[in-house]
């Protein structure tokens, strides 16, 4: 009997060790992304738009969003006029490995505009190409929920049926005149200067000023470092137990 109990405890500890390993890996990835973004933000040039540096240089510039050569866009869900939008469809369904209060969120579909928009400050304007753009603190212009019948594939057990199963539809849009920070790389295209993504880094479009965004990255690094230390301590304790 004692041997069975010891075996069960050992198995439980091994499972906890695996969970701790997975959490540790996730925290390391989060910290690495935040550190990379912070480093590039700190190193990026921040000139007025009339004085953009040579192509290939990273910049973090701010200004007001304006329409590009193709004019205004229409956001798909809200119908608002904008210069950039992103939509996402999420499935909320019961996790078959848990009880009804556990809901799994799965991204089913996402789309965002790639039409260039302009950024203007008091010195001039530049086109921004939002291919592979990442948004930060952008206005949420639409959020709706369509309930499903338990969600997921097949019919769930009675204890898995949840009233909040279904699909969530989200939309973010940038209206003309919105104050933006754009972090990207200067390039030349069709004889004019643009700011765009590169193969290594996405174009970041944020409504937060650069100092606030840098502080947010520092807080992310600090939080993940503390959580990593706790997770690593637990992992070592479990491994030595």
PDB file of C-alpha atoms in Angstrom:
ATOM      1  CA  UNK A   1       0.000   0.000   0.000  1.00  0.00           C
ATOM      2  CA  UNK A   2       2.818   2.357   0.938  1.00  0.00           C
ATOM      3  CA  UNK A   3       4.559   1.528  -2.319  1.00  0.00           C
ATOM      4  CA  UNK A   4       1.414   2.410  -4.266  1.00  0.00           C
ATOM      5  CA  UNK A   5       1.128   5.725  -2.430  1.00  0.00           C
ATOM      6  CA  UNK A   6       4.782   6.530  -3.062  1.00  0.00           C
ATOM      7  CA  UNK A   7       4.316   5.655  -6.734  1.00  0.00           C
ATOM      8  CA  UNK A   8       1.270   7.935  -7.047  1.00  0.00           C
ATOM      9  CA  UNK A   9       3.083  10.803  -5.340  1.00  0.00           C
ATOM     10  CA  UNK A  10       6.094  10.313  -7.585  1.00  0.00           C
ATOM     11  CA  UNK A  11       3.894  10.327 -10.688  1.00  0.00           C
ATOM     12  CA  UNK A  12       2.154  13.501  -9.514  1.00  0.00           C
ATOM     13  CA  UNK A  13       5.484  15.184  -8.923  1.00  0.00           C
ATOM     14  CA  UNK A  14       6.687  14.170 -12.379  1.00  0.00           C
ATOM     15  CA  UNK A  15       3.569  15.689 -13.932  1.00  0.00           C
ATOM     16  CA  UNK A  16       4.109  18.887 -11.954  1.00  0.00           C
ATOM     17  CA  UNK A  17       7.715  18.954 -13.121  1.00  0.00           C
ATOM     18  CA  UNK A  18       6.592  18.724 -16.735  1.00  0.00           C
ATOM     19  CA  UNK A  19       4.095  21.536 -16.199  1.00  0.00           C
ATOM     20  CA  UNK A  20       6.795  23.653 -14.572  1.00  0.00           C
ATOM     21  CA  UNK A  21       9.077  22.996 -17.547  1.00  0.00           C
ATOM     22  CA  UNK A  22       6.380  24.123 -19.989  1.00  0.00           C
ATOM     23  CA  UNK A  23       5.641  27.260 -17.957  1.00  0.00           C
ATOM     24  CA  UNK A  24       9.342  28.041 -17.742  1.00  0.00           C
ATOM     25  CA  UNK A  25       9.716  27.764 -21.519  1.00  0.00           C
ATOM     26  CA  UNK A  26       6.727  30.060 -22.086  1.00  0.00           C
ATOM     27  CA  UNK A  27       8.094  32.652 -19.683  1.00  0.00           C
ATOM     28  CA  UNK A  28      11.473  32.577 -21.396  1.00  0.00           C
ATOM     29  CA  UNK A  29       9.850  33.220 -24.785  1.00  0.00           C
ATOM     30  CA  UNK A  30       7.798  36.113 -23.386  1.00  0.00           C
ATOM     31  CA  UNK A  31      10.858  37.657 -21.766  1.00  0.00           C
ATOM     32  CA  UNK A  32      12.896  37.248 -24.946  1.00  0.00           C
ATOM     33  CA  UNK A  33      10.239  38.972 -27.079  1.00  0.00           C
ATOM     34  CA  UNK A  34       9.885  41.826 -24.592  1.00  0.00           C
ATOM     35  CA  UNK A  35      13.666  42.235 -24.334  1.00  0.00           C
ATOM     36  CA  UNK A  36      14.047  42.262 -28.120  1.00  0.00           C
ATOM     37  CA  UNK A  37      11.295  44.861 -28.531  1.00  0.00           C
ATOM     38  CA  UNK A  38      12.728  47.022 -25.755  1.00  0.00           C
ATOM     39  CA  UNK A  39      16.242  46.829 -27.210  1.00  0.00           C
ATOM     40  CA  UNK A  40      15.094  47.791 -30.701  1.00  0.00           C
ATOM     41  CA  UNK A  41      12.927  50.618 -29.354  1.00  0.00           C
ATOM     42  CA  UNK A  42      15.849  52.004 -27.379  1.00  0.00           C
ATOM     43  CA  UNK A  43      18.165  51.796 -30.395  1.00  0.00           C
ATOM     44  CA  UNK A  44      15.690  53.119 -32.958  1.00  0.00           C
ATOM     45  CA  UNK A  45      16.067  56.637 -34.305  1.00  0.00           C
ATOM     46  CA  UNK A  46      13.270  59.076 -33.481  1.00  0.00           C
ATOM     47  CA  UNK A  47      13.639  61.919 -36.006  1.00  0.00           C
ATOM     48  CA  UNK A  48      10.950  64.246 -37.350  1.00  0.00           C
ATOM     49  CA  UNK A  49       9.400  62.774 -40.478  1.00  0.00           C
ATOM     50  CA  UNK A  50      11.139  65.222 -42.810  1.00  0.00           C
ATOM     51  CA  UNK A  51      14.531  63.942 -41.552  1.00  0.00           C
ATOM     52  CA  UNK A  52      14.115  60.182 -41.863  1.00  0.00           C
ATOM     53  CA  UNK A  53      17.465  58.342 -42.070  1.00  0.00           C
ATOM     54  CA  UNK A  54      18.730  56.126 -44.882  1.00  0.00           C
ATOM     55  CA  UNK A  55      16.871  52.965 -45.935  1.00  0.00           C
ATOM     56  CA  UNK A  56      17.501  50.014 -43.652  1.00  0.00           C
ATOM     57  CA  UNK A  57      17.468  52.133 -40.479  1.00  0.00           C
ATOM     58  CA  UNK A  58      15.016  51.357 -37.685  1.00  0.00           C
ATOM     59  CA  UNK A  59      12.906  54.274 -36.522  1.00  0.00           C
ATOM     60  CA  UNK A  60      10.269  54.927 -33.878  1.00  0.00           C
ATOM     61  CA  UNK A  61       8.312  57.947 -35.073  1.00  0.00           C
ATOM     62  CA  UNK A  62       4.990  59.446 -34.073  1.00  0.00           C
ATOM     63  CA  UNK A  63       2.333  61.474 -35.786  1.00  0.00           C
ATOM     64  CA  UNK A  64      -1.312  61.488 -36.784  1.00  0.00           C
ATOM     65  CA  UNK A  65      -2.730  58.761 -39.019  1.00  0.00           C
ATOM     66  CA  UNK A  66      -3.983  59.871 -42.435  1.00  0.00           C
ATOM     67  CA  UNK A  67      -5.347  58.126 -45.481  1.00  0.00           C
ATOM     68  CA  UNK A  68      -2.908  56.782 -48.031  1.00  0.00           C
ATOM     69  CA  UNK A  69      -3.065  56.907 -51.827  1.00  0.00           C
ATOM     70  CA  UNK A  70      -5.964  54.416 -51.917  1.00  0.00           C
ATOM     71  CA  UNK A  71      -8.192  56.464 -49.632  1.00  0.00           C
ATOM     72  CA  UNK A  72     -10.264  55.456 -46.636  1.00  0.00           C
ATOM     73  CA  UNK A  73     -11.029  51.859 -45.731  1.00  0.00           C
ATOM     74  CA  UNK A  74     -14.237  50.489 -44.238  1.00  0.00           C
ATOM     75  CA  UNK A  75     -13.911  48.201 -41.237  1.00  0.00           C
ATOM     76  CA  UNK A  76     -15.762  44.911 -41.977  1.00  0.00           C
ATOM     77  CA  UNK A  77     -17.786  44.529 -38.764  1.00  0.00           C
ATOM     78  CA  UNK A  78     -18.452  48.048 -37.469  1.00  0.00           C
ATOM     79  CA  UNK A  79     -18.502  49.785 -40.842  1.00  0.00           C
ATOM     80  CA  UNK A  80     -16.436  52.701 -39.506  1.00  0.00           C
ATOM     81  CA  UNK A  81     -14.085  54.614 -41.788  1.00  0.00           C
ATOM     82  CA  UNK A  82     -10.465  53.883 -40.995  1.00  0.00           C
ATOM     83  CA  UNK A  83      -6.923  53.677 -42.336  1.00  0.00           C
ATOM     84  CA  UNK A  84      -6.191  50.188 -40.913  1.00  0.00           C
ATOM     85  CA  UNK A  85      -8.195  47.363 -39.354  1.00  0.00           C
ATOM     86  CA  UNK A  86      -7.826  43.864 -37.979  1.00  0.00           C
ATOM     87  CA  UNK A  87     -10.554  41.291 -37.376  1.00  0.00           C
ATOM     88  CA  UNK A  88     -10.447  38.016 -35.450  1.00  0.00           C
ATOM     89  CA  UNK A  89     -12.899  35.157 -34.941  1.00  0.00           C
ATOM     90  CA  UNK A  90     -12.447  33.074 -31.777  1.00  0.00           C
ATOM     91  CA  UNK A  91     -14.154  29.822 -30.875  1.00  0.00           C
ATOM     92  CA  UNK A  92     -15.139  29.353 -27.233  1.00  0.00           C
ATOM     93  CA  UNK A  93     -15.762  25.693 -26.539  1.00  0.00           C
ATOM     94  CA  UNK A  94     -15.565  23.410 -23.512  1.00  0.00           C
ATOM     95  CA  UNK A  95     -12.259  21.665 -23.075  1.00  0.00           C
ATOM     96  CA  UNK A  96     -13.121  17.926 -23.177  1.00  0.00           C
ATOM     97  CA  UNK A  97     -10.466  17.278 -20.519  1.00  0.00           C
ATOM     98  CA  UNK A  98     -12.065  19.586 -17.953  1.00  0.00           C
ATOM     99  CA  UNK A  99     -15.447  20.457 -16.477  1.00  0.00           C
ATOM    100  CA  UNK A 100     -17.982  23.007 -17.702  1.00  0.00           C
ATOM    101  CA  UNK A 101     -16.274  26.035 -16.184  1.00  0.00           C
ATOM    102  CA  UNK A 102     -13.182  25.440 -18.319  1.00  0.00           C
ATOM    103  CA  UNK A 103     -13.507  27.121 -21.706  1.00  0.00           C
ATOM    104  CA  UNK A 104     -10.928  26.757 -24.467  1.00  0.00           C
ATOM    105  CA  UNK A 105     -10.315  29.756 -26.742  1.00  0.00           C
ATOM    106  CA  UNK A 106      -9.190  28.945 -30.292  1.00  0.00           C
ATOM    107  CA  UNK A 107      -8.397  31.507 -32.984  1.00  0.00           C
ATOM    108  CA  UNK A 108     -10.316  30.401 -36.081  1.00  0.00           C
ATOM    109  CA  UNK A 109      -9.690  33.288 -38.443  1.00  0.00           C
ATOM    110  CA  UNK A 110      -7.883  36.609 -38.622  1.00  0.00           C
ATOM    111  CA  UNK A 111      -7.455  39.240 -41.290  1.00  0.00           C
ATOM    112  CA  UNK A 112      -5.999  42.718 -41.377  1.00  0.00           C
ATOM    113  CA  UNK A 113      -5.693  45.379 -44.016  1.00  0.00           C
ATOM    114  CA  UNK A 114      -2.456  45.830 -45.926  1.00  0.00           C
ATOM    115  CA  UNK A 115      -3.307  49.143 -47.622  1.00  0.00           C
ATOM    116  CA  UNK A 116      -0.627  51.780 -46.897  1.00  0.00           C
ATOM    117  CA  UNK A 117      -1.618  54.712 -44.715  1.00  0.00           C
ATOM    118  CA  UNK A 118       0.183  57.969 -44.020  1.00  0.00           C
ATOM    119  CA  UNK A 119       1.699  59.257 -40.802  1.00  0.00           C
ATOM    120  CA  UNK A 120       2.018  63.043 -40.514  1.00  0.00           C
ATOM    121  CA  UNK A 121       3.743  65.306 -38.022  1.00  0.00           C
ATOM    122  CA  UNK A 122       4.373  69.057 -38.170  1.00  0.00           C
ATOM    123  CA  UNK A 123       7.383  68.535 -40.484  1.00  0.00           C
ATOM    124  CA  UNK A 124       5.923  66.239 -43.137  1.00  0.00           C
ATOM    125  CA  UNK A 125       4.417  62.818 -43.856  1.00  0.00           C
ATOM    126  CA  UNK A 126       5.514  59.291 -44.705  1.00  0.00           C
ATOM    127  CA  UNK A 127       3.688  56.190 -45.921  1.00  0.00           C
ATOM    128  CA  UNK A 128       3.495  53.180 -43.605  1.00  0.00           C
ATOM    129  CA  UNK A 129       3.054  49.726 -45.114  1.00  0.00           C
ATOM    130  CA  UNK A 130       1.148  47.613 -42.560  1.00  0.00           C
ATOM    131  CA  UNK A 131       1.926  44.165 -43.976  1.00  0.00           C
ATOM    132  CA  UNK A 132       2.525  41.921 -40.951  1.00  0.00           C
ATOM    133  CA  UNK A 133       1.789  44.867 -38.665  1.00  0.00           C
ATOM    134  CA  UNK A 134       1.314  44.280 -34.934  1.00  0.00           C
ATOM    135  CA  UNK A 135      -1.086  46.561 -33.097  1.00  0.00           C
ATOM    136  CA  UNK A 136      -0.676  47.783 -29.523  1.00  0.00           C
ATOM    137  CA  UNK A 137      -3.492  49.390 -27.524  1.00  0.00           C
ATOM    138  CA  UNK A 138      -5.555  50.043 -30.634  1.00  0.00           C
ATOM    139  CA  UNK A 139      -9.257  50.961 -30.290  1.00  0.00           C
ATOM    140  CA  UNK A 140     -11.601  47.968 -30.150  1.00  0.00           C
ATOM    141  CA  UNK A 141     -14.376  48.972 -32.538  1.00  0.00           C
ATOM    142  CA  UNK A 142     -16.459  45.786 -32.499  1.00  0.00           C
ATOM    143  CA  UNK A 143     -17.038  42.866 -30.132  1.00  0.00           C
ATOM    144  CA  UNK A 144     -19.911  40.448 -30.520  1.00  0.00           C
ATOM    145  CA  UNK A 145     -20.757  36.941 -29.377  1.00  0.00           C
ATOM    146  CA  UNK A 146     -22.818  34.281 -31.117  1.00  0.00           C
ATOM    147  CA  UNK A 147     -23.749  31.448 -28.754  1.00  0.00           C
ATOM    148  CA  UNK A 148     -23.238  27.912 -29.966  1.00  0.00           C
ATOM    149  CA  UNK A 149     -24.550  24.541 -28.922  1.00  0.00           C
ATOM    150  CA  UNK A 150     -21.731  23.526 -26.641  1.00  0.00           C
ATOM    151  CA  UNK A 151     -19.047  24.373 -29.195  1.00  0.00           C
ATOM    152  CA  UNK A 152     -16.318  22.078 -30.455  1.00  0.00           C
ATOM    153  CA  UNK A 153     -16.772  18.889 -32.419  1.00  0.00           C
ATOM    154  CA  UNK A 154     -19.466  16.425 -31.444  1.00  0.00           C
ATOM    155  CA  UNK A 155     -21.904  16.576 -28.544  1.00  0.00           C
ATOM    156  CA  UNK A 156     -20.298  17.238 -25.167  1.00  0.00           C
ATOM    157  CA  UNK A 157     -21.223  15.453 -21.996  1.00  0.00           C
ATOM    158  CA  UNK A 158     -23.933  17.091 -19.925  1.00  0.00           C
ATOM    159  CA  UNK A 159     -21.420  18.491 -17.444  1.00  0.00           C
ATOM    160  CA  UNK A 160     -19.479  20.077 -20.331  1.00  0.00           C
ATOM    161  CA  UNK A 161     -22.366  22.083 -21.789  1.00  0.00           C
ATOM    162  CA  UNK A 162     -21.605  25.756 -21.158  1.00  0.00           C
ATOM    163  CA  UNK A 163     -23.886  28.727 -21.870  1.00  0.00           C
ATOM    164  CA  UNK A 164     -20.913  30.832 -22.967  1.00  0.00           C
ATOM    165  CA  UNK A 165     -19.853  28.445 -25.739  1.00  0.00           C
ATOM    166  CA  UNK A 166     -19.886  29.966 -29.194  1.00  0.00           C
ATOM    167  CA  UNK A 167     -17.884  32.393 -31.291  1.00  0.00           C
ATOM    168  CA  UNK A 168     -16.489  35.827 -30.554  1.00  0.00           C
ATOM    169  CA  UNK A 169     -16.010  38.405 -33.325  1.00  0.00           C
ATOM    170  CA  UNK A 170     -13.498  41.190 -32.671  1.00  0.00           C
ATOM    171  CA  UNK A 171     -12.376  44.215 -34.651  1.00  0.00           C
ATOM    172  CA  UNK A 172      -9.772  46.910 -34.130  1.00  0.00           C
ATOM    173  CA  UNK A 173      -9.577  49.967 -36.377  1.00  0.00           C
ATOM    174  CA  UNK A 174      -7.473  53.116 -36.641  1.00  0.00           C
ATOM    175  CA  UNK A 175      -9.493  56.203 -37.495  1.00  0.00           C
ATOM    176  CA  UNK A 176      -7.951  59.135 -39.409  1.00  0.00           C
ATOM    177  CA  UNK A 177      -6.363  61.590 -37.015  1.00  0.00           C
ATOM    178  CA  UNK A 178      -5.413  58.965 -34.403  1.00  0.00           C
ATOM    179  CA  UNK A 179      -2.097  59.736 -32.716  1.00  0.00           C
ATOM    180  CA  UNK A 180       0.269  56.819 -33.380  1.00  0.00           C
ATOM    181  CA  UNK A 181       3.745  55.597 -32.625  1.00  0.00           C
ATOM    182  CA  UNK A 182       5.129  53.582 -35.549  1.00  0.00           C
ATOM    183  CA  UNK A 183       8.202  51.418 -35.071  1.00  0.00           C
ATOM    184  CA  UNK A 184       9.602  49.931 -38.264  1.00  0.00           C
ATOM    185  CA  UNK A 185      12.343  50.107 -40.864  1.00  0.00           C
ATOM    186  CA  UNK A 186      12.859  52.853 -43.440  1.00  0.00           C
ATOM    187  CA  UNK A 187      12.754  51.633 -47.053  1.00  0.00           C
ATOM    188  CA  UNK A 188      12.396  52.957 -50.582  1.00  0.00           C
ATOM    189  CA  UNK A 189       9.557  51.778 -52.777  1.00  0.00           C
ATOM    190  CA  UNK A 190       8.496  53.146 -56.165  1.00  0.00           C
ATOM    191  CA  UNK A 191      10.753  56.157 -55.660  1.00  0.00           C
ATOM    192  CA  UNK A 192       9.389  57.204 -52.269  1.00  0.00           C
ATOM    193  CA  UNK A 193      10.298  56.616 -48.659  1.00  0.00           C
ATOM    194  CA  UNK A 194       8.135  54.250 -46.595  1.00  0.00           C
ATOM    195  CA  UNK A 195       8.248  52.608 -43.171  1.00  0.00           C
ATOM    196  CA  UNK A 196       7.615  48.888 -43.226  1.00  0.00           C
ATOM    197  CA  UNK A 197       8.243  45.494 -41.644  1.00  0.00           C
ATOM    198  CA  UNK A 198      11.334  43.432 -42.322  1.00  0.00           C
ATOM    199  CA  UNK A 199      11.836  39.678 -42.401  1.00  0.00           C
ATOM    200  CA  UNK A 200      13.067  39.844 -38.799  1.00  0.00           C
ATOM    201  CA  UNK A 201      10.684  42.375 -37.213  1.00  0.00           C
ATOM    202  CA  UNK A 202       7.053  43.318 -37.692  1.00  0.00           C
ATOM    203  CA  UNK A 203       5.854  46.894 -38.002  1.00  0.00           C
ATOM    204  CA  UNK A 204       4.561  48.010 -34.595  1.00  0.00           C
ATOM    205  CA  UNK A 205       1.637  50.446 -34.521  1.00  0.00           C
ATOM    206  CA  UNK A 206       0.744  51.744 -31.065  1.00  0.00           C
ATOM    207  CA  UNK A 207      -1.400  54.445 -29.510  1.00  0.00           C
ATOM    208  CA  UNK A 208       1.058  54.664 -26.596  1.00  0.00           C
ATOM    209  CA  UNK A 209       3.970  57.126 -26.698  1.00  0.00           C
ATOM    210  CA  UNK A 210       7.461  55.648 -26.859  1.00  0.00           C
ATOM    211  CA  UNK A 211       8.362  56.168 -23.156  1.00  0.00           C
ATOM    212  CA  UNK A 212       5.153  54.447 -22.017  1.00  0.00           C
ATOM    213  CA  UNK A 213       5.696  51.565 -24.436  1.00  0.00           C
ATOM    214  CA  UNK A 214       9.285  51.102 -23.249  1.00  0.00           C
ATOM    215  CA  UNK A 215       8.114  51.096 -19.627  1.00  0.00           C
ATOM    216  CA  UNK A 216       5.535  48.427 -20.496  1.00  0.00           C
ATOM    217  CA  UNK A 217       8.237  46.224 -22.014  1.00  0.00           C
ATOM    218  CA  UNK A 218      10.398  46.671 -18.902  1.00  0.00           C
ATOM    219  CA  UNK A 219       7.473  45.638 -16.686  1.00  0.00           C
ATOM    220  CA  UNK A 220       6.900  42.568 -18.851  1.00  0.00           C
ATOM    221  CA  UNK A 221      10.560  41.605 -18.498  1.00  0.00           C
ATOM    222  CA  UNK A 222      10.445  42.134 -14.717  1.00  0.00           C
ATOM    223  CA  UNK A 223       7.238  40.139 -14.301  1.00  0.00           C
ATOM    224  CA  UNK A 224       8.433  37.246 -16.454  1.00  0.00           C
ATOM    225  CA  UNK A 225      11.798  37.220 -14.653  1.00  0.00           C
ATOM    226  CA  UNK A 226      10.088  36.927 -11.262  1.00  0.00           C
ATOM    227  CA  UNK A 227       7.670  34.278 -12.536  1.00  0.00           C
ATOM    228  CA  UNK A 228      10.568  32.401 -14.135  1.00  0.00           C
ATOM    229  CA  UNK A 229      12.466  32.403 -10.843  1.00  0.00           C
ATOM    230  CA  UNK A 230       9.443  31.000  -9.009  1.00  0.00           C
ATOM    231  CA  UNK A 231       8.833  28.396 -11.717  1.00  0.00           C
ATOM    232  CA  UNK A 232      12.489  27.368 -11.822  1.00  0.00           C
ATOM    233  CA  UNK A 233      12.603  27.050  -8.027  1.00  0.00           C
ATOM    234  CA  UNK A 234       9.555  24.807  -8.105  1.00  0.00           C
ATOM    235  CA  UNK A 235      11.052  22.746 -10.923  1.00  0.00           C
ATOM    236  CA  UNK A 236      14.317  22.201  -9.048  1.00  0.00           C
ATOM    237  CA  UNK A 237      12.460  21.313  -5.862  1.00  0.00           C
ATOM    238  CA  UNK A 238      10.314  18.787  -7.683  1.00  0.00           C
ATOM    239  CA  UNK A 239      13.333  17.317  -9.464  1.00  0.00           C
ATOM    240  CA  UNK A 240      15.181  16.832  -6.159  1.00  0.00           C
ATOM    241  CA  UNK A 241      12.222  15.499  -4.206  1.00  0.00           C
TER     242      UNK A 241
END
